[in-house]
Amino acid sequence: MLVMQGIVKQFPGVRALDGVDLDVRAGEVHCLLGQNGAGKSTLIKVLAGVHQPDEGTIQFDGKEVRPTSPIDAIRLGFATIYQELDLVDGLSVAENIFLGHEHARLGFTNRAAANRAAAEVLDRLGHPDIRPSTEVGRLSPAAKQVVSMARALSHEARLIIMDEPSAALAHDEVANLFRIIRELTAQGVAVVYISHRLEEIRDIGDRVTVLKDGRTVAVGLPARDTPTSRIVSLMTGRNVEYVFPARGGRELGDEVLRVENLSARGVFSDVSFSVRAGEIVGLAGLVGSGRSEILEAVYGARPASGRVLLSGKQVRRGVVGTVKHGMGLAPEERKAQALLLDQSVTANITLGTLPEFARFGWIDRKRERAEARRLSEMLSIRPPDPERPIRTLSGGNQQKAVLARWLLGGRRLLLLDEPTRGVDVGARAELYAVIHDLAKQGIGVLLVSSEVPEVLGLADRVLVLREGRVIHEGDAAGLDEHRVLDMIMNGKAA
Ligand SMILES: Nc1ncnc2c1ncn2[C@@H]1O[C@H](COP(=O)(O)OP(=O)(O)OP(=O)(O)O)[C@@H](O)[C@H]1O
Ligand SMILES: [Mg+2]
């Protein structure tokens, strides 16, 4: 159905695509894999008419095509769900879904008709709960993803491109997404699917193409029969032997955080636990189990009853106070909450901690730059040039930059919400090592992740949450994934 050959795309100073080939068949799910910065998003933006390639050809149904704009790509039958969702916050769900449609063609004469049509698509997606008249800015990330998907469906596309669609979704929502993908492919629609979660590839993928440094290193491998180790070594050019750093080698110090009977009506109730210096405590649970909300309440960004003590002292809550007390929160929706797109990587890393770089009222730019450089090396942010505008980094590298902000010096307690979202397998291992190092230096870490193996692999102690309550607390070493999933899903306390 689609054949791309020799695609080259040069940005100032970066050859993002250096001769990429891709062929996609009708009715298949074709997975596009590669490390952060490999060129995946750039390739699909060429298809979507966002970028014009410098070289190469695209054939669709045997005819040469060249999408010159997003509208042009839609007319060709390509729909794209971007990594950075491109919805308009101020418009309603229905308006977003039909944005760019010629309403006349669909015969919409009024808002009510558009709302009805939107409700139909949302229903088909298994989300009658999302109201077409709601303003998109008020929706959760997962709901926004569904709206984006509804828009792709409303165009009756023949090729749907999804750039990390599952990154913002919970377990059961991913299952729903896969159900929709299977329905679409059964009707002959082709799907190009990008993800850093390799187990998803096995589940939904038919064939796999791997990119590395802007080149195709493997074309059309069978998704189910190619060993993960082979895919990882194609992506990284090396064998990633271990993933999690070995446990132990850390001294636990005094209690840095104590939470007593923390409750927020309808969200979580009676949550108590503590974190010691040098300890990593993980919170496992589904989206909606209260895990992110507990982190926010500990940080003081969400009202809750109960007590929060830092190093034995009850602190006045509120964001400013907590920063002063050495607490850092890396929120879940890092990109939306936290990026200054036109500013440099350095500015994005040191944002919010600037007072630390100020001496006698002058900002110590040299020290600021040195810190930013150290952290971007530590997290291997690519390209390794902290003075670049962050807009020009790949999605995963932007994530790492925002995370780096919270790793800046002077913290005693780190609250990390989904720290590896959007981060590739190789960099993930590095990030795990960084988190361990911080703990080794005596920092307490409270970690939330929707990936149970990540919680079990990283944390010393695990709290399992269900519907806002702690149903189990114990050493990570004594738990396995299966048992934790059973507790999370079925509420069976161990
Ligand atoms: N607008 C731009 N200007 C300059 N360089 C860019 C621009 N967009 C992307 N790049 C560079 O092109 C390369 C490929 O980026 P791309 O976003 O395609 O990676 P990716 O494979 O999607 O990675 P990720 O998994 O992190 O999303 C990176 O080196 C990136 O820094
Ligand atoms: Mg990308």
mmCIF file of N, CA and C and ligand atoms in Angstrom, residues 40-41 83 163-164 394-395, ligand 2:
data_model
loop_
_atom_site.group_PDB
_atom_site.id
_atom_site.type_symbol
_atom_site.label_atom_id
_atom_site.label_comp_id
_atom_site.label_asym_id
_atom_site.label_seq_id
_atom_site.Cartn_x
_atom_site.Cartn_y
_atom_site.Cartn_z
ATOM 1 N N LYS A 40 12.040 8.527 14.134
ATOM 2 C CA LYS A 40 10.686 7.997 13.936
ATOM 3 C C LYS A 40 9.657 9.103 13.700
ATOM 4 N N SER A 41 9.623 10.076 14.606
ATOM 5 C CA SER A 41 8.623 11.145 14.466
ATOM 6 C C SER A 41 8.870 11.959 13.205
ATOM 7 N N GLN A 83 2.734 12.434 18.714
ATOM 8 C CA GLN A 83 3.309 12.222 20.041
ATOM 9 C C GLN A 83 2.947 13.404 20.935
ATOM 10 N N ASP A 163 1.903 7.822 16.884
ATOM 11 C CA ASP A 163 3.217 8.048 17.479
ATOM 12 C C ASP A 163 3.106 7.937 19.006
ATOM 13 N N GLU A 164 3.515 6.815 19.552
ATOM 14 C CA GLU A 164 3.437 6.537 20.989
ATOM 15 C C GLU A 164 2.051 6.794 21.575
ATOM 16 N N SER A 394 14.120 15.353 20.095
ATOM 17 C CA SER A 394 13.065 14.355 19.923
ATOM 18 C C SER A 394 12.245 14.280 21.208
ATOM 19 N N GLY A 395 11.044 13.680 21.114
ATOM 20 C CA GLY A 395 10.126 13.639 22.249
ATOM 21 C C GLY A 395 10.757 13.061 23.505
HETATM 22 MG MG MG B 2 9.284 10.822 18.508
#
